[in-house]
PDB file of C-alpha atoms in Angstrom:
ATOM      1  CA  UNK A  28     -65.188  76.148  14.468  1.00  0.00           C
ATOM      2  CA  UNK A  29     -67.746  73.900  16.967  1.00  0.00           C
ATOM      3  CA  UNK A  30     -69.664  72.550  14.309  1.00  0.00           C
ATOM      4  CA  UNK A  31     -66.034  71.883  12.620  1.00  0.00           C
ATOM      5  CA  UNK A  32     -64.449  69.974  15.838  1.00  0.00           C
ATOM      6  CA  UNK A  33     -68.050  68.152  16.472  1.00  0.00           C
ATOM      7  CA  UNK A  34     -67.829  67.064  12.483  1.00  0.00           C
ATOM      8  CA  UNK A  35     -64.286  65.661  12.843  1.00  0.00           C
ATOM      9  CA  UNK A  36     -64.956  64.191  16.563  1.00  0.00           C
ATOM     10  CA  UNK A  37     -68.065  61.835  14.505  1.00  0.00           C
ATOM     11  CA  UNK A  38     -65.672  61.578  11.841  1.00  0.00           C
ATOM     12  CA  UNK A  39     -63.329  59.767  13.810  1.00  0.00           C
ATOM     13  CA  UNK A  40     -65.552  57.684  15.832  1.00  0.00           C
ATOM     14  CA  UNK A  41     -67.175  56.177  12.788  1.00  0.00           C
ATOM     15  CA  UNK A  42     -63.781  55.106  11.369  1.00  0.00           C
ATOM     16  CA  UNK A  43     -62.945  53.867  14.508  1.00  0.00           C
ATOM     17  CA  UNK A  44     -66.034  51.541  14.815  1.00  0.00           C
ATOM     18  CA  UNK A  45     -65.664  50.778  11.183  1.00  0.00           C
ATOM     19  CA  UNK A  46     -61.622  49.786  11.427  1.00  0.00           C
ATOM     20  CA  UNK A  47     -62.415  47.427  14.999  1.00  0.00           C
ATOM     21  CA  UNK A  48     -65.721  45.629  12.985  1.00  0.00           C
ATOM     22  CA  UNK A  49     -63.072  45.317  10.129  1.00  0.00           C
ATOM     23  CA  UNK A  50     -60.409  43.855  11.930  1.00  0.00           C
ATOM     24  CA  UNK A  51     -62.850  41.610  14.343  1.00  0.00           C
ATOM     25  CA  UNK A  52     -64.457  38.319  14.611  1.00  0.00           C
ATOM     26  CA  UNK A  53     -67.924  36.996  14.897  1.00  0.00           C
ATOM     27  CA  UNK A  54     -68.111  34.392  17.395  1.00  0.00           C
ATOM     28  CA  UNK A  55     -71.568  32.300  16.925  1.00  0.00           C
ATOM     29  CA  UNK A  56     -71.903  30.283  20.384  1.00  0.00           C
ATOM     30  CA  UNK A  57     -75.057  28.454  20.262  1.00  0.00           C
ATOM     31  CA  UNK A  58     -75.580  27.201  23.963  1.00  0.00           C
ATOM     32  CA  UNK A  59     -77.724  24.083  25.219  1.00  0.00           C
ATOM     33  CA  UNK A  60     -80.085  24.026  21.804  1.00  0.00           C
ATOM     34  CA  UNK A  61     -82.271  20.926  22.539  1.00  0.00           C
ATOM     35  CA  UNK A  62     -84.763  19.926  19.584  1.00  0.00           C
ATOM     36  CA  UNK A  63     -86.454  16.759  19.468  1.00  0.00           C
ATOM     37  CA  UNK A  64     -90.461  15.296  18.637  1.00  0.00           C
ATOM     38  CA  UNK A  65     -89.680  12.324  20.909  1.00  0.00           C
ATOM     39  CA  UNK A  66     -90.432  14.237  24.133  1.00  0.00           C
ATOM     40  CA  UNK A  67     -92.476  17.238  25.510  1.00  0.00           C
ATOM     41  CA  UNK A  68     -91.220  20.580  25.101  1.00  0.00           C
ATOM     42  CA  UNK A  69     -87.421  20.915  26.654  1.00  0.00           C
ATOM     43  CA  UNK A  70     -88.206  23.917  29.357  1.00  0.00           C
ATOM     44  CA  UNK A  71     -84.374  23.911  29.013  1.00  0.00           C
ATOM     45  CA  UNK A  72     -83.333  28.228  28.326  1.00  0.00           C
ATOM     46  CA  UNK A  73     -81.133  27.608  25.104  1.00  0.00           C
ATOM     47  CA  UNK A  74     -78.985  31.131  23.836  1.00  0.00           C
ATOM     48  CA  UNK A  75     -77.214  32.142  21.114  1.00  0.00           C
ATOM     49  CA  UNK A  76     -74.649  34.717  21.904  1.00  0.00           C
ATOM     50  CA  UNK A  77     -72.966  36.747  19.163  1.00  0.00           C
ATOM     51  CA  UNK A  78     -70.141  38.062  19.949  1.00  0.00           C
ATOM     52  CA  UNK A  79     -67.202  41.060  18.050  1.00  0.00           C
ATOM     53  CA  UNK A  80     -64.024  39.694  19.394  1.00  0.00           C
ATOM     54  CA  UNK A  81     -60.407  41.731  19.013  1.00  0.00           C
ATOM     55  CA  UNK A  82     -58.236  39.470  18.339  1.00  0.00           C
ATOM     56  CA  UNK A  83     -59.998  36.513  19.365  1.00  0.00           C
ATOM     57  CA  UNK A  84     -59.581  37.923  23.538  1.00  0.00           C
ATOM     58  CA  UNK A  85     -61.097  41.089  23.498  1.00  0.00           C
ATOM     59  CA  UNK A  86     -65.253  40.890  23.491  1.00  0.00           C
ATOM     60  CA  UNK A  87     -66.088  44.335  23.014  1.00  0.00           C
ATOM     61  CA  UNK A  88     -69.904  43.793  21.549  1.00  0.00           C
ATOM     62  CA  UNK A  89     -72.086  41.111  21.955  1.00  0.00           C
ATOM     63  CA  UNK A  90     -75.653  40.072  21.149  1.00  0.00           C
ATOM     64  CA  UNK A  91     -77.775  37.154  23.667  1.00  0.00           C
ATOM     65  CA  UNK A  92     -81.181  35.535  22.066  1.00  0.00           C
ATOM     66  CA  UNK A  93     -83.035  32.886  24.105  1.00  0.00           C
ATOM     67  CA  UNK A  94     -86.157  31.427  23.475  1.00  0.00           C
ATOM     68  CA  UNK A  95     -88.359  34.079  24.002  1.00  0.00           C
ATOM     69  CA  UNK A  96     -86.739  36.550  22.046  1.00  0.00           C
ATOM     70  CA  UNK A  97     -86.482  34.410  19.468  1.00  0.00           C
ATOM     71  CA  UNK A  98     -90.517  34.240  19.826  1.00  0.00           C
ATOM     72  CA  UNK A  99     -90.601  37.577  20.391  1.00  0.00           C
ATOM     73  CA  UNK A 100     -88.683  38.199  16.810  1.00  0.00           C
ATOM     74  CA  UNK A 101     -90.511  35.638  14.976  1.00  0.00           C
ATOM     75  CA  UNK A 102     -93.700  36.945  16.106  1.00  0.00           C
ATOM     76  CA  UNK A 103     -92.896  40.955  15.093  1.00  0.00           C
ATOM     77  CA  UNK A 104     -92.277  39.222  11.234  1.00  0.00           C
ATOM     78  CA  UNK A 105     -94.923  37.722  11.286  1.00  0.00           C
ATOM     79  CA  UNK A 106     -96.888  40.965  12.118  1.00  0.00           C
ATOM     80  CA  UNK A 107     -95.075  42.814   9.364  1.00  0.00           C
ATOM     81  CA  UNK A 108     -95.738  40.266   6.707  1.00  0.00           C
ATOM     82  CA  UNK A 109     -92.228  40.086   5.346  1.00  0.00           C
ATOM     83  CA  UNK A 110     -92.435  39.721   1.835  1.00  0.00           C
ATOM     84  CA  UNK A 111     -90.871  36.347   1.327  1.00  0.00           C
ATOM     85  CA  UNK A 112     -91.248  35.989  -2.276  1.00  0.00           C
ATOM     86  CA  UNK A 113     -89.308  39.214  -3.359  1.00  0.00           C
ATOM     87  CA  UNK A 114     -86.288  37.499  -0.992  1.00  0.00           C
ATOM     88  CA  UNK A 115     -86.927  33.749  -2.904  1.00  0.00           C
ATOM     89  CA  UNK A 116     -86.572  36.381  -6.271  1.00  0.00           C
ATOM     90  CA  UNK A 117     -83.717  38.011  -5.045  1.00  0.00           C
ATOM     91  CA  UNK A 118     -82.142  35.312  -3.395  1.00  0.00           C
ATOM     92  CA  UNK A 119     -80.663  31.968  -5.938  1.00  0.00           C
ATOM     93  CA  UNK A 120     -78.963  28.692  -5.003  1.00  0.00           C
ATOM     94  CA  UNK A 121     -76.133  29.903  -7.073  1.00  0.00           C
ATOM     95  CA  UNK A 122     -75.642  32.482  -4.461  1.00  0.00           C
ATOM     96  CA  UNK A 123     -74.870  29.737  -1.935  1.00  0.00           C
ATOM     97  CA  UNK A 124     -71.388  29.183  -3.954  1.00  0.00           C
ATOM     98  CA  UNK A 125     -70.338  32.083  -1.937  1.00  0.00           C
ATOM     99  CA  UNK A 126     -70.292  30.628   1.736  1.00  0.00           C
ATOM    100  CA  UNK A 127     -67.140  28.856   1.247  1.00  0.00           C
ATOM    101  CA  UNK A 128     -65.632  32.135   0.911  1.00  0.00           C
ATOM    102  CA  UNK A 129     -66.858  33.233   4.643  1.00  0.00           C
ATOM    103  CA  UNK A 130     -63.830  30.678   5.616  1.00  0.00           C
ATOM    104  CA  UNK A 131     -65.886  29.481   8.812  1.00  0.00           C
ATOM    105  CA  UNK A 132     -64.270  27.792  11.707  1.00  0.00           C
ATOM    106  CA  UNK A 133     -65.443  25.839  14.216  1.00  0.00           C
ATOM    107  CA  UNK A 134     -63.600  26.092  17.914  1.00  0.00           C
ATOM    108  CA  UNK A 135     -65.967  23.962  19.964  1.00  0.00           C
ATOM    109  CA  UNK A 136     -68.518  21.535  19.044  1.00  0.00           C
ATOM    110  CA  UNK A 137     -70.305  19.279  21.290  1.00  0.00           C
ATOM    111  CA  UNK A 138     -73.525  17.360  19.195  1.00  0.00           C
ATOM    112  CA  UNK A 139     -75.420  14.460  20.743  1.00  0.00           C
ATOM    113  CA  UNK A 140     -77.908  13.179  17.286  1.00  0.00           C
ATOM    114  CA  UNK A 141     -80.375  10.290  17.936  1.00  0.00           C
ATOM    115  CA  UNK A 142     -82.494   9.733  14.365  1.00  0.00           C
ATOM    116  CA  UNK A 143     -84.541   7.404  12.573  1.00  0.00           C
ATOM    117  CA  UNK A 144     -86.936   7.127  10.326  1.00  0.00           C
ATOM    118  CA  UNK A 145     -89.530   4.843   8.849  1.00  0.00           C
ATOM    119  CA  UNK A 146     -87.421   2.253   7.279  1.00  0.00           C
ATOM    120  CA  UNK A 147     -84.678   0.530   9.284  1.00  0.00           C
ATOM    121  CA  UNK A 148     -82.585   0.373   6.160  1.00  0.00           C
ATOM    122  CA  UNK A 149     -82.754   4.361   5.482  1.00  0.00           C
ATOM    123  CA  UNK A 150     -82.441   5.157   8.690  1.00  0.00           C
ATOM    124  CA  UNK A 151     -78.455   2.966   8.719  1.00  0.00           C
ATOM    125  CA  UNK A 152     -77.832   5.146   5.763  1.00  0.00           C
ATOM    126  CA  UNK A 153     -79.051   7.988   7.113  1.00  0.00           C
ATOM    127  CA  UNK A 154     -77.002   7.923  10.051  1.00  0.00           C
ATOM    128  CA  UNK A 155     -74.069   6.572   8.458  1.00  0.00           C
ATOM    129  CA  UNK A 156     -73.960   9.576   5.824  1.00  0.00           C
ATOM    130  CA  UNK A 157     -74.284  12.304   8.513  1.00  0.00           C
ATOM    131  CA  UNK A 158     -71.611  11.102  10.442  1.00  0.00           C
ATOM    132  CA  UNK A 159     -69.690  10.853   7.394  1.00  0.00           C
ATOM    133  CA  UNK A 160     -69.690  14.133   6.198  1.00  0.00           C
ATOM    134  CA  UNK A 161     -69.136  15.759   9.817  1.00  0.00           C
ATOM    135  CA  UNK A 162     -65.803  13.611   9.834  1.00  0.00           C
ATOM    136  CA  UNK A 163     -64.649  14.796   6.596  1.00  0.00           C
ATOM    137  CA  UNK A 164     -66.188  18.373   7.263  1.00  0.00           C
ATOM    138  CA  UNK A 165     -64.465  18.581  10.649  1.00  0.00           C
ATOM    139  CA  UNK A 166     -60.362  18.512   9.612  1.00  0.00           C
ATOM    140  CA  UNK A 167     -61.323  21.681   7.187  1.00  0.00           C
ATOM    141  CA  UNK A 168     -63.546  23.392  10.119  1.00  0.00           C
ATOM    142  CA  UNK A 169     -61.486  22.275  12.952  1.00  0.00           C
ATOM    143  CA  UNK A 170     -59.395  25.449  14.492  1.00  0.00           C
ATOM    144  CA  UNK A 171     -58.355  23.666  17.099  1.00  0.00           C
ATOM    145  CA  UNK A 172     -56.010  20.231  16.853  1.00  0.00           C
ATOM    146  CA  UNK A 173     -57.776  18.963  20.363  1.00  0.00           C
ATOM    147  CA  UNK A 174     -59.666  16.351  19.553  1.00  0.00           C
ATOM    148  CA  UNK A 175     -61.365  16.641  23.222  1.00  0.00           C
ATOM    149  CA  UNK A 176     -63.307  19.794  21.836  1.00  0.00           C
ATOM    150  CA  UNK A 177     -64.577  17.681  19.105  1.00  0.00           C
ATOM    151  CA  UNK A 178     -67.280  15.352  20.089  1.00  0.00           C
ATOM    152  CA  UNK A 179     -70.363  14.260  18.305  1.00  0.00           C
ATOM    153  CA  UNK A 180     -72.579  10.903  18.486  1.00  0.00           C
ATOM    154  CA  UNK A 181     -75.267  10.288  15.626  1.00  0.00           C
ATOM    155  CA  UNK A 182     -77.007   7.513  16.858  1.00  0.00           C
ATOM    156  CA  UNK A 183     -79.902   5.828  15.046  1.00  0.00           C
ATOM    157  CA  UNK A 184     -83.582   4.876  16.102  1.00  0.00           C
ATOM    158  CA  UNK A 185     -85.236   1.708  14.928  1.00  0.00           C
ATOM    159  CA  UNK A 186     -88.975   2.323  15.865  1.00  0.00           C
ATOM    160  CA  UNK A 187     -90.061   2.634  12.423  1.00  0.00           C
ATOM    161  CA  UNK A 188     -91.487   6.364  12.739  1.00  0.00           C
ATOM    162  CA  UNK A 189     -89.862   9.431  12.172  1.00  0.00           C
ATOM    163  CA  UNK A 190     -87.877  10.359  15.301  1.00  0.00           C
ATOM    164  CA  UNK A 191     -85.302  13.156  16.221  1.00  0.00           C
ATOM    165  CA  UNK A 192     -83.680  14.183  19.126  1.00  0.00           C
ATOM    166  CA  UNK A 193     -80.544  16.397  18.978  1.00  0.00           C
ATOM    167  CA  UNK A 194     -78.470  18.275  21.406  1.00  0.00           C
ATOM    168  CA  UNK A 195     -76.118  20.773  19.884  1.00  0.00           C
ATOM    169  CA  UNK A 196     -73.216  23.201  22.096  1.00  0.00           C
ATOM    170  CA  UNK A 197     -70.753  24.948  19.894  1.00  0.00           C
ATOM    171  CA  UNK A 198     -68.906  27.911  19.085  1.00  0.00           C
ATOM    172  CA  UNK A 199     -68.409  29.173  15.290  1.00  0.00           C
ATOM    173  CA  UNK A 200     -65.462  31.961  14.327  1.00  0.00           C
ATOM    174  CA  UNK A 201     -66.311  33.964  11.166  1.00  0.00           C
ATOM    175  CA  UNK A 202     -63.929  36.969  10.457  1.00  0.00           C
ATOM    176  CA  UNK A 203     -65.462  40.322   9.521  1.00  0.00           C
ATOM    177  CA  UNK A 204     -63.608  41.100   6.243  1.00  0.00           C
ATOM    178  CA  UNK A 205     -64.797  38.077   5.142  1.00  0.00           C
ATOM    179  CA  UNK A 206     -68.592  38.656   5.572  1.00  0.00           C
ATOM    180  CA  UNK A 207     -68.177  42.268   4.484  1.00  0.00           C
ATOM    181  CA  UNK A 208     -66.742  41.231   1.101  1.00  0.00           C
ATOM    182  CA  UNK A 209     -69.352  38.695   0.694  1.00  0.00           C
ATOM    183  CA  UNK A 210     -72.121  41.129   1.556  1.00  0.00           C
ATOM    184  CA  UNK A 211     -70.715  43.462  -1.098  1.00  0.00           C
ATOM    185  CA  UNK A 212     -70.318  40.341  -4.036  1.00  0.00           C
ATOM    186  CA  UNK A 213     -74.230  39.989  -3.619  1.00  0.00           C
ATOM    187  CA  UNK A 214     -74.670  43.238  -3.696  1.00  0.00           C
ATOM    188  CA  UNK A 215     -72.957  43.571  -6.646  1.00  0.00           C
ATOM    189  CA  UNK A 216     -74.729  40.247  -8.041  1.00  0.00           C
ATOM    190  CA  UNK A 217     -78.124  41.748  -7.166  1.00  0.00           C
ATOM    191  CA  UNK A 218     -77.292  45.141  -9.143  1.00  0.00           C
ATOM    192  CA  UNK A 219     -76.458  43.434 -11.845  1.00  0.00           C
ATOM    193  CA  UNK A 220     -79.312  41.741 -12.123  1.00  0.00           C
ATOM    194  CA  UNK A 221     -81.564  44.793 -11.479  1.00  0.00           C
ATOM    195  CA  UNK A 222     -79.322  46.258 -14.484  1.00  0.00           C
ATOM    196  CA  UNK A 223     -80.123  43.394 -16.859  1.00  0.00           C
ATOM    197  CA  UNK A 224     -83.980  43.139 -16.093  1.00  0.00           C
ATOM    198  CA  UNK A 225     -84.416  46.777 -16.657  1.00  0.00           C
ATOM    199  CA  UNK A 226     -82.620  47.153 -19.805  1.00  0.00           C
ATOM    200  CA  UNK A 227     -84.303  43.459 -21.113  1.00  0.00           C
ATOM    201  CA  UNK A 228     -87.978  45.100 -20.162  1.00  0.00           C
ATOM    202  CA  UNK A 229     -87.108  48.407 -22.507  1.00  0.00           C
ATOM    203  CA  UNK A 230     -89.207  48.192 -25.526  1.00  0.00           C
ATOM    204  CA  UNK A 231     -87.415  48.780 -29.100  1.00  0.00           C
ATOM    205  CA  UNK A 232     -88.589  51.200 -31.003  1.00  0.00           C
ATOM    206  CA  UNK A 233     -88.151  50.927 -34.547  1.00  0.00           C
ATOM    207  CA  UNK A 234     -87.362  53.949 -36.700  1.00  0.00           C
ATOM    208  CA  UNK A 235     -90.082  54.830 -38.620  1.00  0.00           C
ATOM    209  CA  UNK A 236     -90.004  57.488 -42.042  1.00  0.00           C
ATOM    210  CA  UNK A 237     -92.491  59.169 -42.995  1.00  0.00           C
TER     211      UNK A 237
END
């Protein structure tokens, strides 16, 4: 009757955890992220907080990586030799036709983008297109209507090199449902394509009388 109770208390919990990752949102908050080859290193501490949010008030998990354990991370992979050419296999650009579906929004965005490149010409164009796209992006992204939490500058460099310095704060919402269903369409894609490859590598065998 123990065992019984203990079975049905883990029961419960699990669906419980399962039904509030369900019904949250990811919040991506990327936090002072400074990259540039114009200067020395930024000793700046950059984060990137994920956070489960109930409702959009209620944090009840989050996640912090800085700098070093993002060196810390990249380091361990490194050690374990991920094998990078079974996830270029697995992974196709078709695949990428599926982010739309993730519905991301963007509550805060604060970039500061200083570029240029060789050419004075390219780098206009350059500029000009980036800034483009964010202002057509943006309206679709946008969850708020305050323009005041908008705010970006691309800004070019004419030094004739190849120069970058960029300053990013923002914050992106991503519900759960939506990157559990996505997980599940590749997963789906990917056994279908284990399917196909092992019945196209089955030899035929052609009857044979004696």
């Amino acid at each position: 009757m123990i065992l019984v109770l203990i079975f049905l208390g883990i029961l419960v919990l699990l669906v419980t955890i399962i039904t509030l990752i369900i019904a949250s949102t990811l919040h991506i908050q990327i936090k002072n992220l400074s990259v540039s080859n114009m200067e020395p290193k930024n000793t700046n501490e950059y984060a990137i907080i994920f956070s489960l949010y109930l409702g959009n008030k209620i944090k009840w998990i989050w996640f912090r990586l800085n700098d070093k354990k993002v060196r810390k991370m990249y380091s361990k992979m490194q050690l374990e030799k991920l094998d990078f050419k079974k996830f270029r296999k697995d992974f196709k650009v078709k695949d990428l036709k599926e982010l739309p579906k993730l519905q991301p929004k963007i509550s805060y965005l604060n970039l500061d983008a200083n570029l240029g490149v060789i050419s004075p010409v390219t780098t206009s164009f350059l500029v000009a297109t980036i800034a483009s796209i964010i202002s057509i992006a943006l309206p679709y992204l946008a969850k708020s209507l305050k323009k005041e939490r908008y705010i970006y500058n691309i800004k070019p460099l004419y030094y004739n090199k190849n120069l970058y310095k960029i300053n990013l704060n923002c914050i992106i919402e991503i519900k759960m449902v939506h990157i559990i269903n996505i997980i599940f369409v590749l997963i789906k894609k990917g056994r279908k394509k284990n399917e196909q490859s092992t019945t196209s590598n089955r030899k035929p065998y052609a009857y044979s009388y004696e």
